CSV table of C-alpha atoms and ligand atoms in Angstrom, one decimal:
chain,number,residue,atom,x,y,z
A,1473,UNK,CA,114.9,154.4,145.2
A,1474,UNK,CA,113.8,150.8,146.1
A,1475,UNK,CA,111.1,149.2,148.2
A,1476,UNK,CA,109.0,146.3,149.3
A,1477,UNK,CA,105.2,145.9,149.5
A,1478,UNK,CA,103.4,142.9,151.0
A,1479,UNK,CA,100.9,140.9,149.1
A,1480,UNK,CA,98.0,138.9,150.6
A,1481,UNK,CA,96.3,136.0,148.9
A,1482,UNK,CA,92.5,135.9,148.4
A,1483,UNK,CA,90.7,132.6,148.9
A,1484,UNK,CA,92.3,129.6,147.0
A,1485,UNK,CA,95.2,132.0,146.1
A,1486,UNK,CA,92.9,133.2,143.4
A,1487,UNK,CA,94.7,136.6,143.4
A,1488,UNK,CA,97.2,138.5,145.6
A,1489,UNK,CA,96.4,142.0,146.8
A,1490,UNK,CA,98.8,144.8,147.8
A,1491,UNK,CA,98.2,148.1,149.7
A,1492,UNK,CA,98.9,151.1,147.5
A,1493,UNK,CA,98.3,154.7,148.3
A,1494,UNK,CA,96.8,156.8,145.5
A,1495,UNK,CA,96.6,160.5,146.3
A,1496,UNK,CA,97.0,159.6,149.9
A,1497,UNK,CA,94.2,157.1,149.8
A,1498,UNK,CA,95.0,153.4,150.5
A,1499,UNK,CA,93.5,150.8,148.2
A,1500,UNK,CA,94.2,147.1,147.8
A,1501,UNK,CA,95.3,146.3,144.2
A,1502,UNK,CA,96.0,143.2,142.3
A,1503,UNK,CA,99.5,143.5,140.8
A,1504,UNK,CA,99.1,142.0,137.3
A,1505,UNK,CA,102.2,141.3,135.1
A,1506,UNK,CA,99.7,140.3,132.4
A,1507,UNK,CA,98.3,143.8,131.8
A,1508,UNK,CA,99.5,147.4,131.7
A,1509,UNK,CA,96.8,149.6,133.2
A,1510,UNK,CA,96.7,150.9,136.8
A,1511,UNK,CA,92.9,151.3,137.4
A,1512,UNK,CA,91.0,151.8,140.6
A,1513,UNK,CA,87.5,151.7,141.9
A,1514,UNK,CA,86.4,155.3,142.2
A,1515,UNK,CA,83.7,157.7,143.4
A,1516,UNK,CA,82.8,158.1,139.8
A,1517,UNK,CA,81.2,154.7,139.8
A,1518,UNK,CA,77.5,154.0,140.7
A,1519,UNK,CA,77.4,154.0,144.5
A,1520,UNK,CA,76.0,150.4,144.5
A,1521,UNK,CA,79.1,149.1,142.7
A,1522,UNK,CA,81.4,150.9,145.1
A,1523,UNK,CA,79.9,149.0,148.1
A,1524,UNK,CA,82.4,147.0,150.1
A,1525,UNK,CA,85.4,148.5,148.3
A,1526,UNK,CA,88.0,151.2,149.1
A,1527,UNK,CA,87.6,153.8,146.3
A,1528,UNK,CA,89.7,156.6,144.9
A,1529,UNK,CA,88.1,160.0,145.2
A,1530,UNK,CA,90.1,162.4,143.0
A,1531,UNK,CA,88.3,165.4,144.4
A,1532,UNK,CA,89.6,164.7,147.9
A,1533,UNK,CA,93.2,164.3,146.7
A,1534,UNK,CA,95.3,167.4,146.9
A,1535,UNK,CA,97.6,166.1,144.2
A,1536,UNK,CA,95.2,164.9,141.5
A,1537,UNK,CA,95.2,166.4,138.0
A,1538,UNK,CA,92.4,165.4,135.6
A,1539,UNK,CA,93.6,164.2,132.2
A,1540,UNK,CA,90.2,165.2,130.7
A,1541,UNK,CA,91.0,164.2,127.1
A,1542,UNK,CA,92.0,160.7,128.1
A,1543,UNK,CA,89.8,157.6,128.7
A,1544,UNK,CA,90.4,153.8,129.0
A,1545,UNK,CA,88.6,150.5,128.5
A,1546,UNK,CA,90.1,147.1,129.2
A,1547,UNK,CA,89.0,143.5,128.5
A,1548,UNK,CA,90.8,140.6,130.2
A,1549,UNK,CA,91.1,137.0,128.9
A,1550,UNK,CA,88.5,135.8,131.4
A,1551,UNK,CA,85.9,138.1,129.8
A,1552,UNK,CA,85.9,140.6,132.7
A,1553,UNK,CA,86.6,144.3,132.1
A,1554,UNK,CA,86.4,147.9,133.2
A,1555,UNK,CA,86.5,151.4,131.8
A,1556,UNK,CA,86.7,155.1,132.9
A,1557,UNK,CA,88.6,158.3,132.9
A,1558,UNK,CA,92.2,159.3,133.8
A,1559,UNK,CA,94.0,161.4,136.5
A,1560,UNK,CA,97.6,162.0,137.3
A,1561,UNK,CA,98.3,161.6,140.9
A,1562,UNK,CA,101.0,160.5,143.5
A,1563,UNK,CA,101.2,156.7,143.8
A,1564,UNK,CA,103.2,155.0,146.6
A,1565,UNK,CA,104.0,151.2,146.6
A,1566,UNK,CA,106.0,150.3,149.7
A,1567,UNK,CA,108.4,153.2,149.8
A,1568,UNK,CA,108.7,153.6,146.0
A,1569,UNK,CA,107.0,156.8,144.9
A,1570,UNK,CA,105.7,157.9,141.5
A,1571,UNK,CA,105.0,161.6,141.9
A,1572,UNK,CA,102.8,161.7,138.8
A,1573,UNK,CA,101.3,158.4,137.8
A,1574,UNK,CA,98.4,157.8,135.4
A,1575,UNK,CA,95.6,156.6,137.7
A,1576,UNK,CA,92.7,155.2,135.7
A,1577,UNK,CA,89.5,155.9,137.7
A,1578,UNK,CA,86.8,153.4,136.9
A,1579,UNK,CA,83.3,154.6,136.0
A,1580,UNK,CA,82.2,151.0,135.3
A,1581,UNK,CA,83.5,147.5,136.2
A,1582,UNK,CA,82.2,144.1,135.2
A,1583,UNK,CA,80.3,141.8,137.5
A,1584,UNK,CA,83.3,139.5,138.0
A,1585,UNK,CA,85.2,142.3,139.7
A,1586,UNK,CA,82.2,143.4,141.8
A,1587,UNK,CA,82.2,139.9,143.3
A,1588,UNK,CA,85.9,140.3,144.4
A,1589,UNK,CA,85.0,142.5,147.4
A,1590,UNK,CA,88.6,143.0,148.6
A,1591,UNK,CA,90.0,143.9,145.2
A,1592,UNK,CA,90.0,147.7,144.6
A,1593,UNK,CA,91.6,147.6,141.2
A,1594,UNK,CA,94.6,146.4,139.3
A,1595,UNK,CA,98.2,147.7,139.0
A,1596,UNK,CA,99.5,146.5,135.6
A,1597,UNK,CA,103.2,145.5,135.4
A,1598,UNK,CA,103.3,144.3,131.8
A,1599,UNK,CA,104.9,146.6,129.2
A,1600,UNK,CA,103.4,150.1,128.6
A,1601,UNK,CA,103.0,149.3,124.9
A,1602,UNK,CA,99.7,147.6,125.8
A,1603,UNK,CA,98.3,150.3,128.1
A,1604,UNK,CA,94.7,151.0,126.9
A,1605,UNK,CA,94.5,154.8,127.6
A,1606,UNK,CA,93.5,156.8,124.5
A,1607,UNK,CA,94.3,159.1,122.8
A,1608,UNK,CA,97.5,159.5,124.9
A,1609,UNK,CA,98.9,156.1,126.0
A,1610,UNK,CA,100.3,156.1,129.6
A,1611,UNK,CA,103.1,154.3,131.4
A,1612,UNK,CA,102.8,151.6,134.0
A,1613,UNK,CA,103.9,152.3,137.6
A,1614,UNK,CA,107.1,150.3,137.0
A,1615,UNK,CA,107.9,152.2,133.8
A,1616,UNK,CA,107.1,155.5,135.5
A,1617,UNK,CA,109.6,154.9,138.3
A,1618,UNK,CA,112.1,152.5,136.5
A,1619,UNK,CA,114.8,155.2,135.9
A,1620,UNK,CA,114.8,156.1,139.6
A,1621,UNK,CA,115.1,152.5,140.8
A,1622,UNK,CA,118.5,151.2,142.0
A,1623,UNK,CA,118.1,148.4,139.5
A,1624,UNK,CA,115.5,148.4,136.6
A,1625,UNK,CA,113.6,145.3,137.9
A,1626,UNK,CA,111.0,144.1,140.3
A,1627,UNK,CA,110.5,140.7,141.9
A,1628,UNK,CA,107.4,138.6,142.9
A,1629,UNK,CA,107.4,136.4,145.9
A,1630,UNK,CA,104.0,134.8,146.0
A,1631,UNK,CA,103.3,132.1,148.6
A,1632,UNK,CA,100.7,129.4,149.0
A,1633,UNK,CA,98.1,130.6,151.4
A,1634,UNK,CA,100.3,133.1,153.1
A,1635,UNK,CA,101.4,136.7,152.6
A,1636,UNK,CA,104.4,137.4,150.4
A,1637,UNK,CA,105.9,140.5,148.8
A,1638,UNK,CA,106.8,142.4,145.6
A,1639,UNK,CA,110.1,144.2,145.7
A,1640,UNK,CA,111.1,147.1,143.4
A,1641,UNK,CA,114.7,148.0,142.5
A,1642,UNK,CA,116.5,145.1,144.2
A,1643,UNK,CA,116.9,141.4,144.5
A,1644,UNK,CA,116.5,140.1,148.1
A,1645,UNK,CA,118.7,137.0,148.2
A,1646,UNK,CA,117.0,135.8,151.4
A,1647,UNK,CA,113.8,135.1,149.5
A,1648,UNK,CA,115.1,132.2,147.5
A,1649,UNK,CA,117.4,129.2,147.6
A,1650,UNK,CA,119.9,128.1,144.9
A,1651,UNK,CA,120.4,130.2,141.8
A,1652,UNK,CA,118.2,132.2,139.6
A,1653,UNK,CA,117.9,131.0,136.0
A,1654,UNK,CA,116.9,133.5,133.4
A,1655,UNK,CA,115.0,133.3,130.1
A,1656,UNK,CA,115.0,136.0,127.4
A,1657,UNK,CA,111.8,138.0,127.1
A,1658,UNK,CA,110.2,138.9,123.8
A,1659,UNK,CA,108.3,142.1,124.4
A,1660,UNK,CA,106.6,142.3,121.0
A,1661,UNK,CA,103.2,141.5,122.5
A,1662,UNK,CA,103.8,143.8,125.5
A,1663,UNK,CA,104.0,140.7,127.9
A,1664,UNK,CA,106.7,139.0,129.9
A,1665,UNK,CA,106.8,136.3,127.2
A,1666,UNK,CA,109.4,133.6,127.0
A,1667,UNK,CA,109.9,130.1,125.7
A,1668,UNK,CA,109.8,127.1,128.1
A,1669,UNK,CA,111.8,124.3,126.7
A,1670,UNK,CA,110.2,121.2,128.3
A,1671,UNK,CA,108.4,119.5,131.1
A,1672,UNK,CA,108.1,116.4,133.3
A,1673,UNK,CA,105.2,114.9,135.3
A,1674,UNK,CA,106.2,113.7,138.7
A,1675,UNK,CA,109.2,111.4,138.6
A,1676,UNK,CA,108.7,110.9,134.9
A,1677,UNK,CA,111.3,111.6,132.2
A,1678,UNK,CA,111.8,115.1,130.9
A,1679,UNK,CA,110.1,115.8,127.6
A,1680,UNK,CA,112.0,118.4,125.5
A,1681,UNK,CA,109.4,120.5,123.7
A,1682,UNK,CA,109.3,124.3,123.4
A,1683,UNK,CA,106.2,126.2,124.4
A,1684,UNK,CA,105.6,130.0,124.2
A,1685,UNK,CA,104.6,131.2,127.6
A,1686,UNK,CA,104.0,134.3,129.7
A,1687,UNK,CA,104.6,135.0,133.4
A,1688,UNK,CA,101.3,136.4,134.7
A,1689,UNK,CA,100.8,137.2,138.4
A,1690,UNK,CA,97.2,138.3,137.5
A,1691,UNK,CA,96.1,134.8,136.4
A,1692,UNK,CA,95.2,132.2,139.0
A,1693,UNK,CA,96.0,129.0,137.2
A,1694,UNK,CA,98.7,127.3,135.1
A,1695,UNK,CA,97.5,127.1,131.4
A,1696,UNK,CA,99.6,124.7,129.2
A,1697,UNK,CA,99.4,123.1,125.8
A,1698,UNK,CA,96.7,120.4,125.6
A,1699,UNK,CA,99.2,117.6,125.1
A,1700,UNK,CA,101.1,118.5,128.2
A,1701,UNK,CA,97.8,118.8,130.2
A,1702,UNK,CA,96.7,115.4,129.0
A,1703,UNK,CA,100.0,113.9,129.9
A,1704,UNK,CA,99.7,115.3,133.4
A,1705,UNK,CA,96.1,114.2,134.2
A,1706,UNK,CA,96.8,110.9,132.5
A,1707,UNK,CA,98.8,110.2,135.7
A,1708,UNK,CA,95.9,111.0,138.0
A,1709,UNK,CA,93.3,108.3,138.8
A,1710,UNK,CA,89.8,109.8,138.4
A,1711,UNK,CA,90.9,112.9,136.7
A,1712,UNK,CA,88.5,114.0,134.0
A,1713,UNK,CA,87.7,116.9,131.6
A,1714,UNK,CA,84.4,118.1,132.9
A,1715,UNK,CA,82.8,120.5,130.3
A,1716,UNK,CA,80.2,121.6,132.8
A,1717,UNK,CA,83.0,122.9,135.0
A,1718,UNK,CA,85.0,124.2,132.0
A,1719,UNK,CA,88.1,122.2,132.7
A,1720,UNK,CA,89.8,119.2,134.3
A,1721,UNK,CA,88.8,118.0,137.7
A,1722,UNK,CA,90.5,115.6,140.1
A,1723,UNK,CA,89.3,113.6,143.1
A,1724,UNK,CA,89.9,115.9,146.1
A,1725,UNK,CA,91.8,113.1,147.9
A,1726,UNK,CA,94.2,112.6,145.0
A,1727,UNK,CA,97.9,112.4,145.7
A,1728,UNK,CA,98.8,114.6,142.7
A,1729,UNK,CA,102.2,114.4,140.9
A,1730,UNK,CA,104.5,117.4,140.8
A,1731,UNK,CA,104.7,119.4,137.6
A,1732,UNK,CA,108.2,120.3,136.4
A,1733,UNK,CA,108.7,123.1,133.8
A,1734,UNK,CA,112.1,123.4,132.1
A,1735,UNK,CA,112.9,127.1,131.8
A,1736,UNK,CA,116.3,128.7,131.2
A,1737,UNK,CA,117.7,125.2,131.1
A,1738,UNK,CA,116.7,124.4,134.7
A,1739,UNK,CA,113.9,122.4,136.4
A,1740,UNK,CA,111.2,124.4,138.1
A,1741,UNK,CA,108.9,122.3,140.2
A,1742,UNK,CA,105.3,122.9,141.2
A,1743,UNK,CA,104.3,120.6,144.1
A,1744,UNK,CA,101.4,118.3,143.3
A,1745,UNK,CA,99.4,119.7,146.2
A,1746,UNK,CA,99.4,123.1,144.5
A,1747,UNK,CA,97.5,121.5,141.5
A,1748,UNK,CA,94.5,120.7,143.7
A,1749,UNK,CA,93.1,124.2,143.2
A,1750,UNK,CA,89.7,124.4,144.8
A,1751,UNK,CA,86.8,122.2,145.8
A,1752,UNK,CA,83.8,122.0,143.4
A,1753,UNK,CA,81.8,119.4,145.4
A,1754,UNK,CA,82.4,117.0,148.4
A,1755,UNK,CA,84.7,114.8,146.3
A,1756,UNK,CA,85.5,116.8,143.1
A,1757,UNK,CA,88.3,119.5,143.0
A,1758,UNK,CA,89.2,121.8,140.1
A,1759,UNK,CA,92.6,121.3,138.7
A,1760,UNK,CA,95.3,124.0,138.9
A,1761,UNK,CA,96.6,123.0,135.5
A,1762,UNK,CA,94.3,123.7,132.5
A,1763,UNK,CA,94.6,123.8,128.7
A,1764,UNK,CA,95.7,127.0,127.1
A,1765,UNK,CA,93.2,126.6,124.2
A,1766,UNK,CA,92.1,129.9,122.8
A,1767,UNK,CA,94.7,131.9,124.7
A,1768,UNK,CA,97.5,131.8,122.1
A,1769,UNK,CA,100.3,131.0,124.6
A,1770,UNK,CA,100.8,129.2,127.9
A,1771,UNK,CA,100.3,131.2,131.1
A,1772,UNK,CA,102.4,130.7,134.1
A,1773,UNK,CA,99.9,132.0,136.6
A,1774,UNK,CA,99.9,131.9,140.4
A,1775,UNK,CA,99.6,128.1,140.7
A,1776,UNK,CA,103.2,128.1,139.3
A,1777,UNK,CA,104.5,131.4,140.5
A,1778,UNK,CA,103.8,130.7,144.1
A,1779,UNK,CA,106.4,127.9,144.0
A,1780,UNK,CA,109.1,130.3,142.7
A,1781,UNK,CA,110.9,133.6,143.4
A,1782,UNK,CA,110.5,135.5,140.1
A,1783,UNK,CA,112.6,138.4,138.8
A,1784,UNK,CA,111.1,140.7,136.2
A,1785,UNK,CA,114.2,142.3,134.7
A,1786,UNK,CA,113.2,145.5,132.7
A,1787,UNK,CA,116.7,146.3,131.5
A,1788,UNK,CA,117.6,146.9,127.9
A,1789,UNK,CA,117.4,143.2,127.3
A,1790,UNK,CA,114.4,142.2,129.4
A,1791,UNK,CA,114.3,138.7,130.9
A,1792,UNK,CA,112.5,136.7,133.6
A,1793,UNK,CA,114.3,134.8,136.3
A,1794,UNK,CA,113.1,131.9,138.4
A,1795,UNK,CA,114.5,130.4,141.6
A,1796,UNK,CA,113.1,128.0,144.1
A,1797,UNK,CA,111.6,129.7,147.1
B,2546,47G,C1,87.8,139.5,137.8
B,2546,47G,O1,89.0,139.5,138.4
B,2546,47G,C2,90.1,139.6,137.6
B,2546,47G,C3,90.0,139.7,136.2
B,2546,47G,C4,91.2,139.8,135.4
B,2546,47G,C5,92.4,140.0,136.1
B,2546,47G,C6,93.7,140.1,135.2
B,2546,47G,N1,94.1,138.9,134.7
B,2546,47G,C7,92.5,140.0,137.4
B,2546,47G,C8,91.4,139.8,138.2
B,2546,47G,O2,91.4,139.8,139.5
């Protein structure tokens, strides 16, 4: 099988949500290549926390089966989290169907999620080795359906301020220009982890330096080594590290330089305008490039990914591919 589902950006392209049917009930989920749990808002949560969301009601699904011995709890790098119980149910993404997918029904979610009123949960697309269900670890939607897909891959086509798509099982050549360049993925941390080999700022010269990175659709910004971040903002008049904001800010009227990442031996360019992420005040804007301190690797999040067509190849030698949109 193969299929396509649309994604729609939240404000500032902070996240991208896709309609998914779970036991015949449609929820809008954040597809996250940085985690491996499919969890949903549910009727098991306090009613007040459900308000404004579409929720999964396992009792009203004719295809749900409680996995009563299993539970889950997840913490994300931004400090948010959720926990709950587990059901097996039918999950449909576009036209791709998992007849019995582990659906992690939330009993509790952290305040950061409650604030995202259109987000009804996450669909993890990292490797199942980091799924949090205990005592019996479960597979991601992609791993559940992979053997039934025409090709064992999915693609991400995220756009700046406009709907895009995720495709499963095929590469739509109309969604990119030029060629796709691939980088080998190291799956030992359960992530789409690769090594970028250099960078350039604007029209500046290319600096060859390897940096361990992940492709993460569930992270909004582009997190890079501190020396690369300093080199970038060193080219921006009025840029500053503002500890009260927790990162670099730029004047909102800046003409920001492009950022070029060298991956798979090719140049992949983020337009400077994508690096003006969101206004903080009348004149100050939060930078879309921030330091990766404390994360342990660089994170190619939506600020970068929305300039690319990205292939997540789950074959026996996993790799990520990037092409210009
Ligand atoms: C609070 O919102 C989120 C927290 C964590 C992730 C996964 N990186 C996605 C979210 O939308």
